[in-house]
């Protein structure tokens, strides 16, 4: 095969880059190791949240935001502290400025629309200059992950019909072809047909070979979150202690990090392999699609977060406030699990599950279905199914019964029922007396000052032990792998850089393999909505830059 550009990976970042190239008139081949059922990659499974700054949706809810505030929040989250952070920091600043200006207009021009309530993820809870979003910025696209993908899939299919783009599945790239120091194509293996089930493990059996010659290659192969061996190898033991004995996997197994080795063999610099974004709120899927399949609970602020012994986590480690610091704290306890404990009413109102498949109402794009599913204090169907069928979920009418089941689940007498009773009673008393000193209770009241939280997200504060708000619920939480924050170093055009900072001719990288830009634009932490956002931004930037380079090449005398 021959083309002007090869895009390796048909996830969101790859599709954005490929369609930008095709829109510029280039002949593009997109190579994907999985089957056609996996078109869209990890983005299909996502909640569809995008980090935007100063949007119309924010303003309608009375939220004031600015580039300056968002950039301060980003720096507080990222904690850039290495010489190699110069490029990632430039990418981060470019993303924040894009999120505050052109991004929303661009996405709307493609047909995307946003759910009217802006989510408040990663609230922080520490200092103004520390981690966290000062205001709500998590904009959910109607249709969730599939809704984000839809315009780019449609554009790719149209370009395919027009002869400018080819989508080629079950082709695994194993080599970047280099001529005189420049990348000039790829080679690899044709794989046996896949199962036809999105996300399910597929055969790696080769049935043939292939090669594609092209003056531009764009790597868009994702991170390492599905490769638990690599996750453990690069786990930041100095900051998080040893990795858990059992990890839940938040992404399919094909997210294996194999392209890091390809890029390195071509001379690329790989930055910040030890920076990862995993979640402490993982639960096992009752009907797994891939090995160790886990799902993240997206919690509101009201549940008690307890360590393995039933002790409350210290402020500000409340649900939804600081995932990375909470994970670090839990890992230091010496146990692989922690607990949410709440009333059934809090679970119904505040527990969401991450993913397009766990939010069929939002994925449908129909407001009436959302109102029917979530209105009137009803527990969303997907949450109800996990409560009824999930191995990590416990429901009981008394603290004694709850604790007995918690201890039985982990096969150890770790939680004392008298201690947990006193913990819950003390928390409930903070509500009964009207004022109180409990930082979490104060955070709940603060959250309800925001209209979006008060309307659909945060339960009205109530005692857990009064019997009027359903049974007590405990959920065992484990570490869930998700995003790779480091990656291939790139410049602000998406060109892959060598260790000396010079670009490799013909090679670009976008999305998670590039640390979402520059080799790690998030630093150590994310403010959420920046993974899809980073794929959208990076794919657009690199696709347009590569198209400009190809136009120059076309015009050059032969």
Coordinates of C-alpha atoms in Angstrom, one line a residue:
X1 CA 0.0 0.0 0.0
X2 CA 1.0 3.6 -0.5
X3 CA -0.4 6.8 0.9
X4 CA 0.6 10.3 1.8
X5 CA -0.1 9.7 5.5
X6 CA -0.5 6.6 7.7
X7 CA -2.4 6.9 11.0
X8 CA -1.7 4.1 13.4
X9 CA -4.8 3.7 15.6
X10 CA -8.4 4.3 15.0
X11 CA -9.3 5.8 18.4
X12 CA -10.5 9.4 18.8
X13 CA -7.1 11.1 18.4
X14 CA -6.3 9.0 15.4
X15 CA -9.7 9.7 13.7
X16 CA -9.4 13.4 14.4
X17 CA -5.9 13.5 12.8
X18 CA -6.9 11.3 9.9
X19 CA -10.0 13.4 9.0
X20 CA -8.0 16.6 9.3
X21 CA -5.6 15.2 6.8
X22 CA -8.3 13.9 4.5
X23 CA -10.1 17.3 4.7
X24 CA -6.9 18.9 3.4
X25 CA -7.0 16.6 0.4
X26 CA -4.4 14.0 1.5
X27 CA -4.6 10.3 0.8
X28 CA -4.7 8.6 4.2
X29 CA -4.6 5.0 5.4
X30 CA -5.7 4.3 9.0
X31 CA -4.4 1.1 10.5
X32 CA -6.1 -0.5 13.5
X33 CA -5.0 -3.8 15.1
X34 CA -8.5 -4.5 16.5
X35 CA -11.6 -5.3 14.4
X36 CA -14.1 -2.8 13.0
X37 CA -16.3 -3.3 16.0
X38 CA -13.7 -1.4 18.1
X39 CA -13.7 1.7 15.8
X40 CA -13.3 4.7 18.2
X41 CA -11.1 2.9 20.7
X42 CA -11.3 3.9 24.4
X43 CA -13.3 7.0 23.6
X44 CA -16.4 4.9 22.8
X45 CA -16.4 3.6 26.4
X46 CA -16.0 7.1 27.9
X47 CA -18.5 9.3 29.8
X48 CA -18.0 11.9 27.1
X49 CA -16.8 14.7 29.3
X50 CA -14.8 17.6 27.9
X51 CA -12.9 20.3 29.9
X52 CA -14.1 23.7 28.6
X53 CA -13.5 27.2 30.1
X54 CA -15.9 30.1 30.2
X55 CA -18.6 28.3 28.2
X56 CA -22.2 29.3 27.6
X57 CA -23.3 26.2 29.6
X58 CA -21.3 27.5 32.6
X59 CA -22.7 31.0 32.3
X60 CA -26.3 29.8 32.2
X61 CA -25.7 28.1 35.5
X62 CA -24.2 31.2 37.1
X63 CA -20.6 29.9 36.9
X64 CA -17.9 32.5 36.2
X65 CA -14.6 31.2 34.7
X66 CA -11.6 32.5 33.0
X67 CA -8.3 31.4 31.3
X68 CA -6.4 32.8 34.2
X69 CA -8.3 30.8 36.8
X70 CA -8.3 27.6 34.7
X71 CA -4.5 27.9 34.2
X72 CA -3.9 28.4 37.9
X73 CA -6.0 25.3 38.6
X74 CA -4.1 23.4 36.0
X75 CA -0.7 24.3 37.4
X76 CA -1.9 23.4 40.9
X77 CA -3.0 20.0 39.6
X78 CA 0.0 19.3 37.3
X79 CA 2.8 20.1 39.8
X80 CA 5.3 20.4 37.0
X81 CA 8.7 19.9 38.7
X82 CA 11.1 18.4 36.2
X83 CA 13.3 19.9 33.4
X84 CA 11.5 17.7 30.9
X85 CA 8.2 19.5 31.8
X86 CA 8.9 22.5 29.6
X87 CA 7.3 21.0 26.5
X88 CA 4.3 19.5 28.3
X89 CA 3.7 22.8 30.1
X90 CA 3.6 24.6 26.7
X91 CA 1.1 22.0 25.5
X92 CA -1.0 22.4 28.6
X93 CA -1.2 26.2 28.2
X94 CA -2.1 25.8 24.6
X95 CA -4.9 23.4 25.5
X96 CA -6.3 25.7 28.2
X97 CA -6.4 28.7 25.8
X98 CA -8.0 26.5 23.1
X99 CA -10.6 25.3 25.7
X100 CA -11.5 28.9 26.5
X101 CA -11.8 30.1 22.9
X102 CA -12.2 28.0 19.7
X103 CA -12.9 24.6 21.1
X104 CA -16.6 24.9 21.8
X105 CA -17.3 26.6 18.5
X106 CA -15.4 23.9 16.7
X107 CA -17.2 21.0 18.4
X108 CA -20.6 22.6 17.9
X109 CA -19.8 23.1 14.2
X110 CA -19.4 19.4 14.0
X111 CA -22.8 18.8 15.5
X112 CA -21.9 18.2 19.1
X113 CA -24.2 19.5 21.9
X114 CA -23.7 19.5 25.6
X115 CA -25.8 18.3 28.5
X116 CA -27.0 21.5 30.2
X117 CA -25.6 20.7 33.7
X118 CA -21.8 21.1 33.8
X119 CA -20.2 18.6 36.2
X120 CA -17.8 19.5 39.0
X121 CA -15.1 16.9 38.9
X122 CA -11.9 16.9 41.0
X123 CA -13.1 19.6 43.4
X124 CA -9.8 19.8 45.3
X125 CA -10.6 21.1 48.7
X126 CA -7.2 22.3 49.7
X127 CA -5.5 25.6 48.9
X128 CA -6.6 28.0 46.1
X129 CA -3.2 27.3 44.4
X130 CA -3.5 23.5 44.9
X131 CA -5.1 20.7 43.0
X132 CA -8.7 20.9 41.8
X133 CA -11.3 22.8 39.7
X134 CA -12.3 26.0 41.3
X135 CA -15.5 25.9 39.3
X136 CA -17.5 23.2 37.4
X137 CA -15.9 22.5 33.9
X138 CA -16.8 18.9 33.0
X139 CA -19.1 19.3 29.9
X140 CA -20.8 16.1 29.0
X141 CA -21.5 15.6 25.3
X142 CA -25.0 14.4 24.5
X143 CA -24.4 10.8 23.4
X144 CA -21.4 10.4 25.8
X145 CA -18.4 8.8 24.2
X146 CA -20.2 7.6 21.0
X147 CA -21.5 11.2 20.6
X148 CA -18.0 12.6 20.7
X149 CA -16.8 10.0 18.1
X150 CA -19.8 10.3 15.8
X151 CA -18.8 13.4 13.7
X152 CA -15.3 12.0 13.1
X153 CA -16.5 8.5 12.2
X154 CA -19.0 10.1 9.8
X155 CA -16.2 12.2 8.3
X156 CA -13.9 9.2 8.0
X157 CA -16.7 7.2 6.3
X158 CA -17.4 10.0 3.9
X159 CA -13.7 10.4 3.1
X160 CA -13.5 6.6 2.6
X161 CA -16.4 6.8 0.1
X162 CA -14.6 9.6 -1.7
X163 CA -11.4 7.6 -2.0
X164 CA -9.3 9.8 0.2
X165 CA -9.1 7.6 3.2
X166 CA -8.9 3.8 3.9
X167 CA -9.8 2.2 7.2
X168 CA -7.9 -1.0 7.5
X169 CA -8.6 -3.3 10.5
X170 CA -6.7 -6.2 12.1
X171 CA -3.4 -4.7 10.9
X172 CA -0.8 -4.6 13.7
X173 CA 2.2 -2.3 13.1
X174 CA 5.4 -3.8 14.3
X175 CA 8.0 -1.5 12.6
X176 CA 8.4 2.1 11.6
X177 CA 10.3 2.2 8.3
X178 CA 13.2 4.7 8.3
X179 CA 15.1 6.0 5.3
X180 CA 18.0 8.4 5.8
X181 CA 16.9 9.3 9.3
X182 CA 13.2 10.0 8.3
X183 CA 10.2 7.8 8.9
X184 CA 8.8 6.8 5.6
X185 CA 6.1 4.2 6.4
X186 CA 5.3 1.2 8.5
X187 CA 5.3 -2.6 8.3
X188 CA 3.5 -5.2 10.4
X189 CA 1.3 -8.2 10.6
X190 CA -2.2 -8.9 9.3
X191 CA -4.1 -10.6 12.2
X192 CA -6.7 -13.3 12.2
X193 CA -10.3 -12.1 12.3
X194 CA -11.6 -10.8 15.7
X195 CA -14.4 -11.9 17.9
X196 CA -16.8 -9.1 16.8
X197 CA -17.4 -8.0 20.4
X198 CA -16.2 -4.5 21.2
X199 CA -13.5 -4.5 23.9
X200 CA -13.2 -8.3 24.2
X201 CA -9.8 -9.8 23.9
X202 CA -8.9 -10.7 20.3
X203 CA -6.5 -13.1 18.8
X204 CA -2.9 -11.9 18.1
X205 CA -2.4 -14.7 15.6
X206 CA -0.7 -13.3 12.5
X207 CA -1.9 -14.6 9.1
X208 CA 0.2 -12.4 6.8
X209 CA 2.4 -9.4 6.5
X210 CA 1.9 -5.9 5.1
X211 CA 3.8 -2.6 4.5
X212 CA 2.6 0.9 3.8
X213 CA 4.9 3.5 2.4
X214 CA 4.1 7.2 3.3
X215 CA 6.0 10.4 4.0
X216 CA 4.0 11.0 7.2
X217 CA 3.2 8.5 10.0
X218 CA 0.9 9.5 12.9
X219 CA 1.0 7.3 16.0
X220 CA -2.3 7.3 17.9
X221 CA -2.1 4.0 19.7
X222 CA -3.2 4.9 23.2
X223 CA -1.4 4.2 26.6
X224 CA -0.6 1.2 28.8
X225 CA -3.6 1.0 31.0
X226 CA -4.6 -2.5 29.7
X227 CA -1.2 -3.9 30.1
X228 CA -1.0 -4.6 33.9
X229 CA 2.6 -5.8 33.6
X230 CA 3.7 -2.4 32.2
X231 CA 1.5 -0.6 34.8
X232 CA 3.3 -2.4 37.6
X233 CA 6.8 -1.9 36.0
X234 CA 6.4 1.9 35.9
X235 CA 4.2 2.3 39.0
X236 CA 5.5 5.3 41.0
X237 CA 6.5 3.5 44.1
X238 CA 8.2 6.6 45.6
X239 CA 4.8 8.4 45.5
X240 CA 2.2 5.6 45.7
X241 CA 4.1 2.8 47.4
X242 CA 3.9 -0.7 45.9
X243 CA 1.2 -1.5 43.3
X244 CA -1.9 -3.4 44.5
X245 CA -1.7 -7.1 44.3
X246 CA -5.0 -7.1 42.3
X247 CA -5.7 -4.3 39.9
X248 CA -9.0 -3.7 38.1
X249 CA -8.6 -2.8 34.5
X250 CA -10.5 0.2 33.3
X251 CA -9.6 -0.2 29.6
X252 CA -9.6 -3.1 27.1
X253 CA -6.5 -5.4 27.0
X254 CA -5.4 -4.0 23.6
X255 CA -4.4 -0.7 25.3
X256 CA -1.0 -2.3 25.7
X257 CA 1.6 0.4 25.2
X258 CA 3.3 -1.6 22.4
X259 CA 3.9 1.5 20.3
X260 CA 6.2 3.0 22.9
X261 CA 8.9 0.5 21.8
X262 CA 8.3 1.4 18.1
X263 CA 8.7 5.1 18.8
X264 CA 11.9 4.5 20.9
X265 CA 13.4 2.3 18.1
X266 CA 12.9 5.2 15.7
X267 CA 14.8 7.5 18.1
X268 CA 11.9 9.1 20.1
X269 CA 12.2 10.4 23.6
X270 CA 9.7 8.9 26.1
X271 CA 8.9 11.2 29.1
X272 CA 7.4 10.6 32.5
X273 CA 6.6 6.9 32.3
X274 CA 5.9 6.9 36.0
X275 CA 3.1 9.4 35.7
X276 CA -0.3 7.6 35.6
X277 CA -3.9 8.4 36.3
X278 CA -5.6 5.6 38.1
X279 CA -8.7 5.7 40.2
X280 CA -9.3 4.5 43.8
X281 CA -13.0 4.1 43.3
X282 CA -13.0 1.0 41.1
X283 CA -15.5 -1.8 41.4
X284 CA -15.6 -5.2 39.5
X285 CA -17.9 -5.4 36.6
X286 CA -20.6 -8.1 37.2
X287 CA -20.6 -9.0 33.5
X288 CA -17.0 -8.4 32.3
X289 CA -16.0 -7.8 28.7
X290 CA -12.2 -7.9 29.2
X291 CA -10.0 -9.4 31.8
X292 CA -10.2 -7.8 35.3
X293 CA -12.9 -5.5 33.9
X294 CA -13.6 -2.7 36.4
X295 CA -15.8 0.4 36.4
X296 CA -15.3 3.7 38.2
X297 CA -17.9 5.1 40.6
X298 CA -18.3 8.8 39.9
X299 CA -19.4 9.9 43.4
X300 CA -21.0 13.0 44.8
X301 CA -19.6 14.3 48.0
X302 CA -21.8 12.7 50.7
X303 CA -20.7 9.1 51.1
X304 CA -18.3 8.4 54.0
X305 CA -14.9 7.2 52.6
X306 CA -13.3 4.7 54.9
X307 CA -10.0 2.8 54.9
X308 CA -9.8 -1.0 55.1
X309 CA -10.2 -0.7 58.9
X310 CA -13.3 1.4 58.7
X311 CA -11.6 4.7 59.7
X312 CA -12.6 7.9 57.8
X313 CA -10.0 9.2 55.3
X314 CA -8.6 12.6 56.4
X315 CA -9.8 15.9 54.8
X316 CA -9.9 16.8 52.0
X317 CA -10.0 13.2 50.8
X318 CA -13.7 13.2 50.2
X319 CA -15.5 11.5 47.3
X320 CA -14.9 13.4 44.0
X321 CA -12.3 15.8 45.4
X322 CA -8.7 14.5 44.7
X323 CA -8.4 11.1 43.2
X324 CA -4.6 11.0 43.1
X325 CA -4.1 12.0 46.7
X326 CA -6.8 9.6 47.9
X327 CA -5.1 6.7 45.9
X328 CA -1.8 7.6 47.5
X329 CA -3.3 7.6 51.0
X330 CA -5.1 4.2 50.4
X331 CA -1.9 2.6 49.1
X332 CA 0.0 3.7 52.3
X333 CA -2.5 1.8 54.5
X334 CA -1.1 -1.5 53.4
X335 CA -4.4 -2.7 52.0
X336 CA -5.7 -2.9 48.5
X337 CA -9.2 -1.7 49.3
X338 CA -11.2 1.1 50.9
X339 CA -15.0 1.6 51.4
X340 CA -17.8 3.9 50.6
X341 CA -20.6 3.8 53.2
X342 CA -23.8 5.8 52.6
X343 CA -27.5 5.6 52.7
X344 CA -29.4 4.1 49.8
X345 CA -30.8 7.6 49.0
X346 CA -27.3 8.9 48.6
X347 CA -26.4 6.0 46.3
X348 CA -29.5 6.7 44.2
X349 CA -28.8 10.5 43.9
X350 CA -25.0 10.7 43.9
X351 CA -23.5 7.5 42.5
X352 CA -22.9 7.5 38.7
X353 CA -20.8 4.9 36.9
X354 CA -18.3 6.0 34.3
X355 CA -18.8 5.0 30.7
X356 CA -21.2 5.3 27.8
X357 CA -22.5 1.8 28.5
X358 CA -23.4 2.7 32.1
X359 CA -25.3 5.9 31.1
X360 CA -27.7 4.8 28.5
X361 CA -30.0 7.8 29.1
X362 CA -27.2 10.3 28.4
X363 CA -25.9 8.1 25.6
X364 CA -29.3 8.2 24.0
X365 CA -29.2 12.0 23.8
X366 CA -32.8 12.4 24.9
X367 CA -33.5 14.8 27.8
X368 CA -36.8 13.1 28.6
X369 CA -35.1 9.8 29.1
X370 CA -32.6 11.4 31.4
X371 CA -35.4 13.0 33.4
X372 CA -37.3 9.7 33.6
X373 CA -34.1 7.7 34.6
X374 CA -32.8 10.1 37.2
X375 CA -35.7 12.2 38.4
X376 CA -37.7 11.9 41.6
X377 CA -34.9 10.3 43.6
X378 CA -34.9 7.1 41.5
X379 CA -31.8 5.1 41.4
X380 CA -30.4 4.8 37.8
X381 CA -30.9 1.4 36.3
X382 CA -27.1 0.7 35.8
X383 CA -26.4 1.6 39.5
X384 CA -29.2 -0.6 40.6
X385 CA -27.8 -3.5 38.7
X386 CA -24.4 -3.1 40.3
X387 CA -26.0 -2.9 43.7
X388 CA -28.0 -6.1 43.1
X389 CA -25.3 -8.1 41.2
X390 CA -21.9 -6.5 41.9
X391 CA -19.5 -8.5 44.1
X392 CA -18.3 -5.3 45.8
X393 CA -21.7 -4.0 46.9
X394 CA -23.4 -4.6 50.2
X395 CA -26.8 -3.5 51.5
X396 CA -28.0 -4.0 55.1
X397 CA -30.5 -2.5 57.6
X398 CA -28.1 -2.3 60.5
X399 CA -24.5 -1.4 61.1
X400 CA -23.8 -4.8 62.7
X401 CA -25.1 -6.6 59.7
X402 CA -23.3 -4.3 57.3
X403 CA -20.0 -4.8 59.1
X404 CA -20.4 -8.5 59.2
X405 CA -20.8 -8.6 55.5
X406 CA -17.9 -6.2 54.9
X407 CA -15.6 -8.4 56.9
X408 CA -16.9 -11.5 55.2
X409 CA -16.2 -10.0 51.8
X410 CA -12.5 -9.4 52.5
X411 CA -12.2 -12.6 54.6
X412 CA -10.7 -10.6 57.6
X413 CA -12.1 -9.0 60.7
X414 CA -10.9 -5.5 59.9
X415 CA -13.9 -3.3 60.7
X416 CA -15.2 -3.0 64.2
X417 CA -19.0 -2.5 64.2
X418 CA -18.9 -0.3 67.4
X419 CA -16.3 2.0 65.8
X420 CA -18.3 2.3 62.6
X421 CA -21.5 3.0 64.5
X422 CA -19.8 5.8 66.3
X423 CA -18.3 7.2 63.1
X424 CA -21.7 7.4 61.4
X425 CA -23.5 8.7 64.5
X426 CA -20.9 11.5 64.9
X427 CA -21.4 12.4 61.2
X428 CA -25.2 12.4 61.6
X429 CA -25.0 14.6 64.7
X430 CA -23.2 17.3 62.6
X431 CA -26.4 17.6 60.6
X432 CA -28.8 17.5 63.5
X433 CA -27.3 20.5 65.3
X434 CA -27.4 22.8 62.3
X435 CA -23.8 24.1 62.3
X436 CA -21.0 21.7 63.0
X437 CA -17.3 21.4 62.4
X438 CA -17.1 18.4 60.0
X439 CA -15.3 19.4 56.9
X440 CA -17.1 17.0 54.7
X441 CA -20.5 18.2 55.8
X442 CA -19.4 21.7 55.1
X443 CA -18.2 20.6 51.7
X444 CA -21.7 19.1 51.0
X445 CA -23.4 22.4 51.9
X446 CA -20.9 24.3 49.7
X447 CA -21.5 22.0 46.8
X448 CA -25.3 22.6 47.0
X449 CA -24.7 26.3 46.5
X450 CA -24.1 25.3 42.8
X451 CA -27.4 25.0 41.0
X452 CA -26.2 22.0 38.9
X453 CA -25.3 20.0 42.1
X454 CA -28.4 21.0 43.9
X455 CA -30.7 20.1 41.0
X456 CA -29.4 16.6 40.0
X457 CA -26.2 15.7 41.7
X458 CA -25.9 16.2 45.5
X459 CA -28.5 14.7 47.9
X460 CA -30.1 16.9 50.5
X461 CA -28.0 16.3 53.6
X462 CA -29.6 13.7 55.9
X463 CA -28.6 11.3 58.7
X464 CA -27.7 7.8 57.5
X465 CA -29.0 6.1 60.6
X466 CA -32.5 7.6 60.8
X467 CA -34.1 4.8 58.7
X468 CA -35.9 7.2 56.5
X469 CA -33.5 7.1 53.6
X470 CA -33.3 3.5 52.8
X471 CA -30.8 0.8 53.8
X472 CA -27.1 1.3 54.5
X473 CA -24.9 0.6 51.6
X474 CA -21.2 -0.3 51.6
X475 CA -19.1 -0.6 48.5
X476 CA -15.6 -2.1 48.4
X477 CA -13.3 0.1 46.3
X478 CA -10.2 -1.0 44.5
X479 CA -7.6 0.6 42.2
X480 CA -8.8 0.9 38.6
X481 CA -6.2 1.5 35.9
X482 CA -7.1 4.2 33.3
X483 CA -4.8 6.8 31.8
X484 CA -1.1 7.1 31.0
X485 CA 0.0 10.7 31.7
X486 CA 3.5 10.4 30.2
X487 CA 4.5 9.4 26.7
X488 CA 6.2 10.3 23.5
X489 CA 7.7 13.8 23.5
X490 CA 6.2 16.1 20.8
X491 CA 6.5 19.7 19.9
X492 CA 3.5 22.0 19.5
X493 CA 2.8 20.6 16.0
X494 CA 2.7 17.0 17.3
X495 CA 6.0 16.1 15.7
X496 CA 7.9 13.5 17.7
X497 CA 11.1 14.7 19.3
X498 CA 14.4 13.0 19.9
X499 CA 16.1 13.2 23.3
X500 CA 18.0 16.2 22.1
X501 CA 14.7 18.0 21.3
X502 CA 14.9 17.9 17.5
X503 CA 12.0 16.4 15.5
X504 CA 12.0 13.1 13.7
X505 CA 11.2 13.8 10.1
X506 CA 7.8 12.3 9.1
X507 CA 6.7 11.1 12.6
X508 CA 3.9 12.5 14.7
X509 CA 2.1 11.3 17.8
X510 CA -1.3 12.3 19.2
X511 CA -3.5 11.4 22.2
X512 CA -2.5 9.1 25.0
X513 CA 0.7 7.8 23.4
X514 CA 2.0 11.4 23.5
X515 CA 0.8 12.0 27.1
X516 CA -2.1 13.9 25.5
X517 CA 0.5 16.4 24.2
X518 CA 4.2 17.1 24.6
X519 CA 4.8 13.8 26.5
X520 CA 2.7 14.7 29.5
X521 CA 0.6 17.9 29.5
X522 CA -1.2 16.9 32.7
X523 CA 1.9 16.6 34.9
X524 CA 0.9 14.4 37.9
X525 CA -2.8 15.0 38.0
X526 CA -5.8 15.6 35.8
X527 CA -8.7 18.0 36.2
X528 CA -10.9 15.6 34.2
X529 CA -12.4 16.1 30.8
X530 CA -8.9 16.7 29.5
X531 CA -8.3 13.2 28.1
X532 CA -11.0 13.4 25.4
X533 CA -10.2 17.1 25.2
X534 CA -6.5 16.3 24.7
X535 CA -7.3 13.8 22.0
X536 CA -9.5 16.3 20.2
X537 CA -7.0 19.1 20.5
X538 CA -3.9 17.0 19.7
X539 CA -5.4 15.2 16.8
X540 CA -6.5 18.5 15.3
X541 CA -3.2 20.2 15.8
X542 CA -1.1 17.3 14.4
X543 CA -3.4 16.6 11.5
X544 CA -3.3 20.1 10.3
X545 CA 0.4 20.4 10.8
X546 CA 1.1 17.2 8.9
X547 CA -1.2 18.4 6.1
X548 CA 0.8 21.6 5.9
X549 CA 4.0 19.6 5.7
X550 CA 2.6 17.4 3.0
X551 CA 1.5 20.4 0.9
X552 CA 5.1 21.7 1.1
X553 CA 6.3 18.3 0.0
X554 CA 3.9 18.2 -2.9
X555 CA 5.1 21.6 -4.1
X556 CA 8.8 20.7 -3.9
X557 CA 10.5 20.0 -7.2
X558 CA 11.1 16.3 -7.8

